[in-house]
PDB file of C-alpha atoms and ligand atoms in Angstrom:
ATOM      1  CA  UNK A  21      27.329 -24.977 -61.477  1.00  0.00           C
ATOM      2  CA  UNK A  22      26.524 -23.844 -64.978  1.00  0.00           C
ATOM      3  CA  UNK A  23      22.944 -22.682 -65.395  1.00  0.00           C
ATOM      4  CA  UNK A  24      21.448 -21.873 -68.769  1.00  0.00           C
ATOM      5  CA  UNK A  25      18.408 -19.614 -68.497  1.00  0.00           C
ATOM      6  CA  UNK A  26      16.061 -18.725 -71.383  1.00  0.00           C
ATOM      7  CA  UNK A  27      13.732 -15.711 -71.130  1.00  0.00           C
ATOM      8  CA  UNK A  28      10.024 -15.872 -72.046  1.00  0.00           C
ATOM      9  CA  UNK A  29       9.427 -18.481 -74.779  1.00  0.00           C
ATOM     10  CA  UNK A  30       6.656 -17.177 -77.062  1.00  0.00           C
ATOM     11  CA  UNK A  31       4.309 -19.579 -78.851  1.00  0.00           C
ATOM     12  CA  UNK A  32       5.090 -22.293 -81.363  1.00  0.00           C
ATOM     13  CA  UNK A  33       7.984 -20.438 -83.056  1.00  0.00           C
ATOM     14  CA  UNK A  34       9.655 -20.132 -79.625  1.00  0.00           C
ATOM     15  CA  UNK A  35       9.087 -23.809 -78.800  1.00  0.00           C
ATOM     16  CA  UNK A  36      10.419 -24.914 -82.201  1.00  0.00           C
ATOM     17  CA  UNK A  37      13.526 -22.750 -81.781  1.00  0.00           C
ATOM     18  CA  UNK A  38      14.219 -24.323 -78.368  1.00  0.00           C
ATOM     19  CA  UNK A  39      14.084 -27.800 -79.964  1.00  0.00           C
ATOM     20  CA  UNK A  40      16.801 -26.782 -82.413  1.00  0.00           C
ATOM     21  CA  UNK A  41      19.048 -24.630 -80.254  1.00  0.00           C
ATOM     22  CA  UNK A  42      19.024 -26.513 -76.956  1.00  0.00           C
ATOM     23  CA  UNK A  43      20.728 -29.765 -78.088  1.00  0.00           C
ATOM     24  CA  UNK A  44      23.390 -27.603 -79.746  1.00  0.00           C
ATOM     25  CA  UNK A  45      23.907 -25.352 -76.706  1.00  0.00           C
ATOM     26  CA  UNK A  46      23.907 -28.348 -74.326  1.00  0.00           C
ATOM     27  CA  UNK A  47      26.927 -29.672 -76.272  1.00  0.00           C
ATOM     28  CA  UNK A  48      28.584 -26.286 -76.567  1.00  0.00           C
ATOM     29  CA  UNK A  49      28.089 -24.895 -73.034  1.00  0.00           C
ATOM     30  CA  UNK A  50      27.550 -28.092 -70.976  1.00  0.00           C
ATOM     31  CA  UNK A  51      24.988 -26.586 -68.548  1.00  0.00           C
ATOM     32  CA  UNK A  52      24.159 -28.563 -65.384  1.00  0.00           C
ATOM     33  CA  UNK A  53      20.638 -27.154 -65.299  1.00  0.00           C
ATOM     34  CA  UNK A  54      18.423 -25.458 -67.887  1.00  0.00           C
ATOM     35  CA  UNK A  55      15.601 -23.100 -66.892  1.00  0.00           C
ATOM     36  CA  UNK A  56      13.120 -21.241 -69.092  1.00  0.00           C
ATOM     37  CA  UNK A  57      10.312 -18.801 -68.451  1.00  0.00           C
ATOM     38  CA  UNK A  58       7.238 -20.484 -69.933  1.00  0.00           C
ATOM     39  CA  UNK A  59       4.444 -17.958 -69.324  1.00  0.00           C
ATOM     40  CA  UNK A  60       3.889 -17.430 -73.079  1.00  0.00           C
ATOM     41  CA  UNK A  61       4.526 -20.923 -74.475  1.00  0.00           C
ATOM     42  CA  UNK A  62       0.890 -21.692 -75.412  1.00  0.00           C
ATOM     43  CA  UNK A  63       0.124 -19.382 -78.345  1.00  0.00           C
ATOM     44  CA  UNK A  64       1.609 -16.462 -76.416  1.00  0.00           C
ATOM     45  CA  UNK A  65      -0.805 -16.891 -73.528  1.00  0.00           C
ATOM     46  CA  UNK A  66      -0.145 -19.173 -70.590  1.00  0.00           C
ATOM     47  CA  UNK A  67       0.825 -22.812 -70.373  1.00  0.00           C
ATOM     48  CA  UNK A  68      -0.951 -25.968 -71.528  1.00  0.00           C
ATOM     49  CA  UNK A  69       0.000 -29.538 -70.685  1.00  0.00           C
ATOM     50  CA  UNK A  70       0.982 -30.166 -74.324  1.00  0.00           C
ATOM     51  CA  UNK A  71       3.150 -27.059 -74.717  1.00  0.00           C
ATOM     52  CA  UNK A  72       4.842 -27.691 -71.365  1.00  0.00           C
ATOM     53  CA  UNK A  73       5.603 -31.307 -72.311  1.00  0.00           C
ATOM     54  CA  UNK A  74       7.045 -30.097 -75.592  1.00  0.00           C
ATOM     55  CA  UNK A  75       9.658 -27.841 -73.974  1.00  0.00           C
ATOM     56  CA  UNK A  76      10.469 -30.368 -71.223  1.00  0.00           C
ATOM     57  CA  UNK A  77      10.966 -33.055 -73.906  1.00  0.00           C
ATOM     58  CA  UNK A  78      13.202 -30.597 -75.773  1.00  0.00           C
ATOM     59  CA  UNK A  79      15.535 -30.519 -72.760  1.00  0.00           C
ATOM     60  CA  UNK A  80      14.332 -27.708 -70.497  1.00  0.00           C
ATOM     61  CA  UNK A  81      14.715 -28.937 -66.893  1.00  0.00           C
ATOM     62  CA  UNK A  82      12.616 -26.375 -65.067  1.00  0.00           C
ATOM     63  CA  UNK A  83       9.949 -23.791 -65.983  1.00  0.00           C
ATOM     64  CA  UNK A  84       9.193 -20.479 -64.298  1.00  0.00           C
ATOM     65  CA  UNK A  85       6.372 -18.083 -65.190  1.00  0.00           C
ATOM     66  CA  UNK A  86       4.771 -14.691 -64.569  1.00  0.00           C
ATOM     67  CA  UNK A  87       1.592 -12.657 -64.996  1.00  0.00           C
ATOM     68  CA  UNK A  88       0.395 -14.832 -67.937  1.00  0.00           C
ATOM     69  CA  UNK A  89       0.449 -18.001 -65.828  1.00  0.00           C
ATOM     70  CA  UNK A  90      -3.340 -18.001 -65.339  1.00  0.00           C
ATOM     71  CA  UNK A  91      -4.271 -17.318 -69.007  1.00  0.00           C
ATOM     72  CA  UNK A  92      -5.084 -20.997 -69.437  1.00  0.00           C
ATOM     73  CA  UNK A  93      -6.835 -22.156 -66.249  1.00  0.00           C
ATOM     74  CA  UNK A  94      -5.931 -25.809 -66.884  1.00  0.00           C
ATOM     75  CA  UNK A  95      -2.458 -24.821 -65.662  1.00  0.00           C
ATOM     76  CA  UNK A  96      -3.854 -25.109 -62.123  1.00  0.00           C
ATOM     77  CA  UNK A  97      -3.710 -28.923 -62.193  1.00  0.00           C
ATOM     78  CA  UNK A  98      -0.145 -28.740 -63.525  1.00  0.00           C
ATOM     79  CA  UNK A  99       0.867 -26.357 -60.730  1.00  0.00           C
ATOM     80  CA  UNK A 100      -0.756 -28.599 -58.133  1.00  0.00           C
ATOM     81  CA  UNK A 101       1.265 -31.615 -59.273  1.00  0.00           C
ATOM     82  CA  UNK A 102       4.432 -31.575 -57.134  1.00  0.00           C
ATOM     83  CA  UNK A 103       6.282 -33.720 -59.683  1.00  0.00           C
ATOM     84  CA  UNK A 104       5.996 -31.162 -62.497  1.00  0.00           C
ATOM     85  CA  UNK A 105       8.974 -28.746 -62.580  1.00  0.00           C
ATOM     86  CA  UNK A 106       6.822 -25.623 -62.884  1.00  0.00           C
ATOM     87  CA  UNK A 107       6.399 -22.675 -60.519  1.00  0.00           C
ATOM     88  CA  UNK A 108       4.391 -19.423 -60.470  1.00  0.00           C
ATOM     89  CA  UNK A 109       5.484 -16.153 -58.875  1.00  0.00           C
ATOM     90  CA  UNK A 110       5.864 -16.632 -55.118  1.00  0.00           C
ATOM     91  CA  UNK A 111       4.325 -13.282 -54.212  1.00  0.00           C
ATOM     92  CA  UNK A 112       0.860 -14.121 -55.541  1.00  0.00           C
ATOM     93  CA  UNK A 113      -1.561 -14.506 -52.607  1.00  0.00           C
ATOM     94  CA  UNK A 114      -0.636 -17.644 -50.672  1.00  0.00           C
ATOM     95  CA  UNK A 115      -4.054 -19.202 -51.396  1.00  0.00           C
ATOM     96  CA  UNK A 116      -3.107 -19.481 -55.125  1.00  0.00           C
ATOM     97  CA  UNK A 117      -2.435 -22.980 -56.485  1.00  0.00           C
ATOM     98  CA  UNK A 118       1.141 -24.131 -56.922  1.00  0.00           C
ATOM     99  CA  UNK A 119       4.417 -23.023 -55.422  1.00  0.00           C
ATOM    100  CA  UNK A 120       6.570 -19.960 -55.990  1.00  0.00           C
ATOM    101  CA  UNK A 121       9.821 -21.789 -55.374  1.00  0.00           C
ATOM    102  CA  UNK A 122      11.190 -25.315 -55.546  1.00  0.00           C
ATOM    103  CA  UNK A 123      14.413 -27.083 -54.681  1.00  0.00           C
ATOM    104  CA  UNK A 124      15.798 -29.252 -57.466  1.00  0.00           C
ATOM    105  CA  UNK A 125      18.415 -31.924 -56.922  1.00  0.00           C
ATOM    106  CA  UNK A 126      20.975 -32.205 -59.728  1.00  0.00           C
ATOM    107  CA  UNK A 127      23.345 -35.077 -58.933  1.00  0.00           C
ATOM    108  CA  UNK A 128      24.913 -34.050 -55.556  1.00  0.00           C
ATOM    109  CA  UNK A 129      23.844 -30.403 -55.777  1.00  0.00           C
ATOM    110  CA  UNK A 130      20.656 -28.675 -54.701  1.00  0.00           C
ATOM    111  CA  UNK A 131      19.354 -25.638 -56.585  1.00  0.00           C
ATOM    112  CA  UNK A 132      16.650 -23.360 -55.230  1.00  0.00           C
ATOM    113  CA  UNK A 133      14.646 -21.654 -57.996  1.00  0.00           C
ATOM    114  CA  UNK A 134      12.506 -18.707 -56.900  1.00  0.00           C
ATOM    115  CA  UNK A 135       9.986 -16.870 -59.088  1.00  0.00           C
ATOM    116  CA  UNK A 136       8.959 -13.325 -58.112  1.00  0.00           C
ATOM    117  CA  UNK A 137       6.726 -10.779 -59.848  1.00  0.00           C
ATOM    118  CA  UNK A 138       7.107  -7.003 -59.772  1.00  0.00           C
ATOM    119  CA  UNK A 139       4.488  -4.415 -58.784  1.00  0.00           C
ATOM    120  CA  UNK A 140       5.463  -1.335 -60.823  1.00  0.00           C
ATOM    121  CA  UNK A 141       3.395  -0.911 -64.036  1.00  0.00           C
ATOM    122  CA  UNK A 142       1.847  -4.356 -63.507  1.00  0.00           C
ATOM    123  CA  UNK A 143      -1.875  -5.173 -63.468  1.00  0.00           C
ATOM    124  CA  UNK A 144      -2.348  -6.310 -59.891  1.00  0.00           C
ATOM    125  CA  UNK A 145      -1.167  -5.438 -56.409  1.00  0.00           C
ATOM    126  CA  UNK A 146       0.928  -8.475 -55.734  1.00  0.00           C
ATOM    127  CA  UNK A 147       2.426  -9.123 -52.302  1.00  0.00           C
ATOM    128  CA  UNK A 148       5.781  -7.478 -51.544  1.00  0.00           C
ATOM    129  CA  UNK A 149       8.449  -9.320 -53.602  1.00  0.00           C
ATOM    130  CA  UNK A 150      11.256  -8.066 -51.346  1.00  0.00           C
ATOM    131  CA  UNK A 151       9.669  -9.436 -48.159  1.00  0.00           C
ATOM    132  CA  UNK A 152       8.642 -12.584 -49.995  1.00  0.00           C
ATOM    133  CA  UNK A 153      12.286 -13.214 -50.994  1.00  0.00           C
ATOM    134  CA  UNK A 154      13.331 -12.756 -47.328  1.00  0.00           C
ATOM    135  CA  UNK A 155      10.767 -15.313 -46.191  1.00  0.00           C
ATOM    136  CA  UNK A 156      11.809 -17.928 -48.754  1.00  0.00           C
ATOM    137  CA  UNK A 157      15.514 -17.471 -48.043  1.00  0.00           C
ATOM    138  CA  UNK A 158      14.948 -17.843 -44.286  1.00  0.00           C
ATOM    139  CA  UNK A 159      12.979 -21.043 -44.857  1.00  0.00           C
ATOM    140  CA  UNK A 160      15.328 -23.000 -47.117  1.00  0.00           C
ATOM    141  CA  UNK A 161      18.668 -24.403 -45.930  1.00  0.00           C
ATOM    142  CA  UNK A 162      21.554 -26.468 -47.343  1.00  0.00           C
ATOM    143  CA  UNK A 163      21.405 -25.150 -50.877  1.00  0.00           C
ATOM    144  CA  UNK A 164      24.243 -24.950 -53.409  1.00  0.00           C
ATOM    145  CA  UNK A 165      22.796 -22.352 -55.810  1.00  0.00           C
ATOM    146  CA  UNK A 166      19.866 -19.927 -55.721  1.00  0.00           C
ATOM    147  CA  UNK A 167      18.381 -18.604 -58.980  1.00  0.00           C
ATOM    148  CA  UNK A 168      15.670 -15.930 -58.984  1.00  0.00           C
ATOM    149  CA  UNK A 169      13.449 -15.368 -62.029  1.00  0.00           C
ATOM    150  CA  UNK A 170      12.445 -11.749 -61.421  1.00  0.00           C
ATOM    151  CA  UNK A 171       9.410 -11.109 -63.612  1.00  0.00           C
ATOM    152  CA  UNK A 172       8.927  -7.361 -63.690  1.00  0.00           C
ATOM    153  CA  UNK A 173       8.418  -4.378 -65.980  1.00  0.00           C
ATOM    154  CA  UNK A 174      10.295  -1.423 -64.463  1.00  0.00           C
ATOM    155  CA  UNK A 175      14.095  -1.486 -64.613  1.00  0.00           C
ATOM    156  CA  UNK A 176      14.192   0.640 -61.426  1.00  0.00           C
ATOM    157  CA  UNK A 177      12.296  -1.998 -59.448  1.00  0.00           C
ATOM    158  CA  UNK A 178      14.359  -4.715 -61.125  1.00  0.00           C
ATOM    159  CA  UNK A 179      17.792  -3.360 -60.184  1.00  0.00           C
ATOM    160  CA  UNK A 180      16.585  -2.598 -56.649  1.00  0.00           C
ATOM    161  CA  UNK A 181      15.758  -6.271 -56.076  1.00  0.00           C
ATOM    162  CA  UNK A 182      19.210  -6.996 -57.510  1.00  0.00           C
ATOM    163  CA  UNK A 183      20.762  -4.718 -54.866  1.00  0.00           C
ATOM    164  CA  UNK A 184      18.514  -6.157 -52.154  1.00  0.00           C
ATOM    165  CA  UNK A 185      19.525  -9.754 -52.936  1.00  0.00           C
ATOM    166  CA  UNK A 186      23.180  -9.037 -53.782  1.00  0.00           C
ATOM    167  CA  UNK A 187      25.323 -11.445 -51.753  1.00  0.00           C
ATOM    168  CA  UNK A 188      22.222 -13.447 -50.734  1.00  0.00           C
ATOM    169  CA  UNK A 189      21.434 -15.420 -53.929  1.00  0.00           C
ATOM    170  CA  UNK A 190      23.525 -16.690 -56.857  1.00  0.00           C
ATOM    171  CA  UNK A 191      21.602 -14.854 -59.588  1.00  0.00           C
ATOM    172  CA  UNK A 192      18.725 -12.434 -60.149  1.00  0.00           C
ATOM    173  CA  UNK A 193      17.566 -12.791 -63.758  1.00  0.00           C
ATOM    174  CA  UNK A 194      14.918 -10.462 -65.158  1.00  0.00           C
ATOM    175  CA  UNK A 195      12.086 -11.614 -67.421  1.00  0.00           C
ATOM    176  CA  UNK A 196       8.726 -10.218 -68.688  1.00  0.00           C
ATOM    177  CA  UNK A 197       9.731  -7.342 -71.006  1.00  0.00           C
ATOM    178  CA  UNK A 198      10.888  -9.786 -73.741  1.00  0.00           C
ATOM    179  CA  UNK A 199      13.649  -7.304 -74.659  1.00  0.00           C
ATOM    180  CA  UNK A 200      17.193  -8.165 -73.530  1.00  0.00           C
ATOM    181  CA  UNK A 201      19.123  -5.549 -71.593  1.00  0.00           C
ATOM    182  CA  UNK A 202      22.890  -5.051 -71.854  1.00  0.00           C
ATOM    183  CA  UNK A 203      23.499  -4.659 -68.103  1.00  0.00           C
ATOM    184  CA  UNK A 204      24.549  -8.196 -67.180  1.00  0.00           C
ATOM    185  CA  UNK A 205      27.147  -8.114 -64.414  1.00  0.00           C
ATOM    186  CA  UNK A 206      28.324  -9.556 -61.151  1.00  0.00           C
ATOM    187  CA  UNK A 207      27.138  -7.158 -58.428  1.00  0.00           C
ATOM    188  CA  UNK A 208      29.685  -6.090 -55.737  1.00  0.00           C
ATOM    189  CA  UNK A 209      28.695  -8.785 -53.233  1.00  0.00           C
ATOM    190  CA  UNK A 210      28.802 -11.549 -55.831  1.00  0.00           C
ATOM    191  CA  UNK A 211      25.303 -11.990 -57.276  1.00  0.00           C
ATOM    192  CA  UNK A 212      24.897 -12.310 -61.056  1.00  0.00           C
ATOM    193  CA  UNK A 213      22.324  -9.847 -62.383  1.00  0.00           C
ATOM    194  CA  UNK A 214      20.552  -8.838 -65.599  1.00  0.00           C
ATOM    195  CA  UNK A 215      17.482  -6.599 -65.858  1.00  0.00           C
ATOM    196  CA  UNK A 216      15.970  -8.694 -68.651  1.00  0.00           C
ATOM    197  CA  UNK A 217      17.184 -11.830 -70.388  1.00  0.00           C
ATOM    198  CA  UNK A 218      14.931 -11.218 -73.415  1.00  0.00           C
ATOM    199  CA  UNK A 219      12.564 -13.604 -75.181  1.00  0.00           C
ATOM    200  CA  UNK A 220      12.688 -16.672 -77.388  1.00  0.00           C
ATOM    201  CA  UNK A 221      10.275 -15.429 -80.011  1.00  0.00           C
ATOM    202  CA  UNK A 222       9.839 -14.047 -83.507  1.00  0.00           C
ATOM    203  CA  UNK A 223      12.306 -11.260 -84.169  1.00  0.00           C
ATOM    204  CA  UNK A 224      10.199  -8.998 -86.406  1.00  0.00           C
ATOM    205  CA  UNK A 225       7.316  -8.677 -83.980  1.00  0.00           C
ATOM    206  CA  UNK A 226       5.979  -6.818 -80.966  1.00  0.00           C
ATOM    207  CA  UNK A 227       7.288  -8.959 -78.084  1.00  0.00           C
ATOM    208  CA  UNK A 228       6.768 -12.117 -80.159  1.00  0.00           C
ATOM    209  CA  UNK A 229       3.253 -11.171 -81.280  1.00  0.00           C
ATOM    210  CA  UNK A 230       2.121  -9.964 -84.727  1.00  0.00           C
ATOM    211  CA  UNK A 231       3.392  -6.406 -85.120  1.00  0.00           C
ATOM    212  CA  UNK A 232       0.618  -5.245 -87.476  1.00  0.00           C
ATOM    213  CA  UNK A 233      -2.118  -6.185 -84.991  1.00  0.00           C
ATOM    214  CA  UNK A 234      -0.143  -4.689 -82.101  1.00  0.00           C
ATOM    215  CA  UNK A 235       0.302  -1.448 -84.043  1.00  0.00           C
ATOM    216  CA  UNK A 236      -3.443  -1.357 -84.809  1.00  0.00           C
ATOM    217  CA  UNK A 237      -4.171  -1.713 -81.063  1.00  0.00           C
ATOM    218  CA  UNK A 238      -1.898   1.233 -80.269  1.00  0.00           C
ATOM    219  CA  UNK A 239      -3.350   3.401 -83.041  1.00  0.00           C
ATOM    220  CA  UNK A 240      -7.024   2.655 -82.406  1.00  0.00           C
ATOM    221  CA  UNK A 241      -7.027   1.799 -78.659  1.00  0.00           C
ATOM    222  CA  UNK A 242      -9.253  -1.157 -79.568  1.00  0.00           C
ATOM    223  CA  UNK A 243      -8.038  -4.328 -77.819  1.00  0.00           C
ATOM    224  CA  UNK A 244      -7.790  -6.590 -80.918  1.00  0.00           C
ATOM    225  CA  UNK A 245      -6.687 -10.111 -80.104  1.00  0.00           C
ATOM    226  CA  UNK A 246      -2.945 -10.465 -80.670  1.00  0.00           C
ATOM    227  CA  UNK A 247      -1.647 -13.473 -82.601  1.00  0.00           C
ATOM    228  CA  UNK A 248       1.806 -15.038 -82.445  1.00  0.00           C
ATOM    229  CA  UNK A 249       4.070 -13.580 -85.153  1.00  0.00           C
ATOM    230  CA  UNK A 250       5.719 -15.724 -87.825  1.00  0.00           C
ATOM    231  CA  UNK A 251       9.300 -15.558 -89.110  1.00  0.00           C
ATOM    232  CA  UNK A 252      12.889 -15.952 -87.916  1.00  0.00           C
ATOM    233  CA  UNK A 253      13.188 -16.452 -84.164  1.00  0.00           C
ATOM    234  CA  UNK A 254      15.488 -14.577 -81.821  1.00  0.00           C
ATOM    235  CA  UNK A 255      16.761 -16.760 -78.982  1.00  0.00           C
ATOM    236  CA  UNK A 256      17.867 -14.873 -75.882  1.00  0.00           C
ATOM    237  CA  UNK A 257      19.407 -16.563 -72.855  1.00  0.00           C
ATOM    238  CA  UNK A 258      22.105 -16.182 -70.220  1.00  0.00           C
ATOM    239  CA  UNK A 259      24.696 -18.655 -69.052  1.00  0.00           C
ATOM    240  CA  UNK A 260      25.456 -18.204 -65.346  1.00  0.00           C
ATOM    241  CA  UNK A 261      28.275 -19.955 -63.560  1.00  0.00           C
ATOM    242  CA  UNK A 262      27.447 -20.088 -59.865  1.00  0.00           C
ATOM    243  CA  UNK A 263      30.022 -20.550 -57.097  1.00  0.00           C
ATOM    244  CA  UNK A 264      27.677 -20.933 -54.121  1.00  0.00           C
ATOM    245  CA  UNK A 265      24.160 -20.109 -52.926  1.00  0.00           C
ATOM    246  CA  UNK A 266      25.068 -16.417 -52.793  1.00  0.00           C
ATOM    247  CA  UNK A 267      27.778 -15.923 -55.403  1.00  0.00           C
ATOM    248  CA  UNK A 268      28.364 -16.343 -59.118  1.00  0.00           C
ATOM    249  CA  UNK A 269      31.559 -16.372 -61.130  1.00  0.00           C
ATOM    250  CA  UNK A 270      30.151 -15.131 -64.418  1.00  0.00           C
ATOM    251  CA  UNK A 271      27.073 -14.208 -66.422  1.00  0.00           C
ATOM    252  CA  UNK A 272      27.150 -14.237 -70.202  1.00  0.00           C
ATOM    253  CA  UNK A 273      24.423 -13.179 -72.625  1.00  0.00           C
ATOM    254  CA  UNK A 274      23.693 -15.612 -75.453  1.00  0.00           C
ATOM    255  CA  UNK A 275      21.836 -14.736 -78.637  1.00  0.00           C
ATOM    256  CA  UNK A 276      21.089 -16.505 -81.895  1.00  0.00           C
ATOM    257  CA  UNK A 277      18.618 -15.899 -84.707  1.00  0.00           C
ATOM    258  CA  UNK A 278      17.158 -18.991 -86.380  1.00  0.00           C
ATOM    259  CA  UNK A 279      15.263 -19.288 -89.664  1.00  0.00           C
ATOM    260  CA  UNK A 280      12.745 -22.032 -88.931  1.00  0.00           C
TER     261      UNK A 280
HETATM  262 FE1  LIG B  21       6.202 -12.792 -71.173  1.00  0.00          FE
HETATM  263 FE1  LIG B  22       4.975 -11.344 -68.180  1.00  0.00          FE
END
C-alpha cells in the first residue's frame, strides 16, 4: 500500500498549503491512505473541530498528534468520538480520553496507525513507549500495514524505537521537531524509518512560528506568546510503500515550497 504521511501541520498557512498540495500529490503519487500529524493545526496550538474538519475536507484521511494535543481542551470530545479519525499518543496514562491507535479499513486492507510520544527532553514522564508498542502489537491481529507516528525530540530515542520495531511494523515515522532529517531508509529487517518527517509550515520561521518573537524569547527568557509566522510554506512529507504489516518496500522524502 502507498501511504502518504505529512509531518506537523502548523496553523492556517499549513492548512492552506495542504489544500493546494494534496489534490496535486494524490494525482501524482496515488496514495491509498493519507496521514498527517495535526497537533499544531489550530493556530500552532492543538486541534479544534473547525481546523480538523478543514484538513479532513482537504483530503487527509487520518490525523495523529503529540504533546500539543491538549492545548485546546475541546479536543476531548473529538477524541471521544470513535468515528473521528484522530488519535493521541498511546503512552499517555490510560485514563486519558481517546485512543492511541486505531485500525482503518481501506477497501480490502486494514491499516493499524499507532501514535507514540517520546520521553527524552519532553515535558512529562509519559509511560514507556517501547512497552506500549509491544502491548498494542500483541493486541491487534489480521493487519496489512502498521504505521507508527513517533512523536519525539531526541534522535537517539527515535532511532532506538526504530531498531526496536524493525521487522515488527511497516514504518516508524518521526514527528515533533518540525525539521526534516535526511536519514530515511529501510532498516535491515524491513521497516521504513525516518527520524523526523518535518513540518507543513512557514519556511522563514522558528518551527512554523514567528521567528522574531521566538528570538526575543530566547534572548530575554521571557515566555512571550508565539504567533504563527506568515510567508511561503514548506511542505514536508514521506511516501511509504508498505509490503506487509512488518515490511516496507520504499520510503521517499517529499518537499515543496508554496507561495500562498
Ligand atoms: Fe509539532
Ligand atoms: Fe510536538
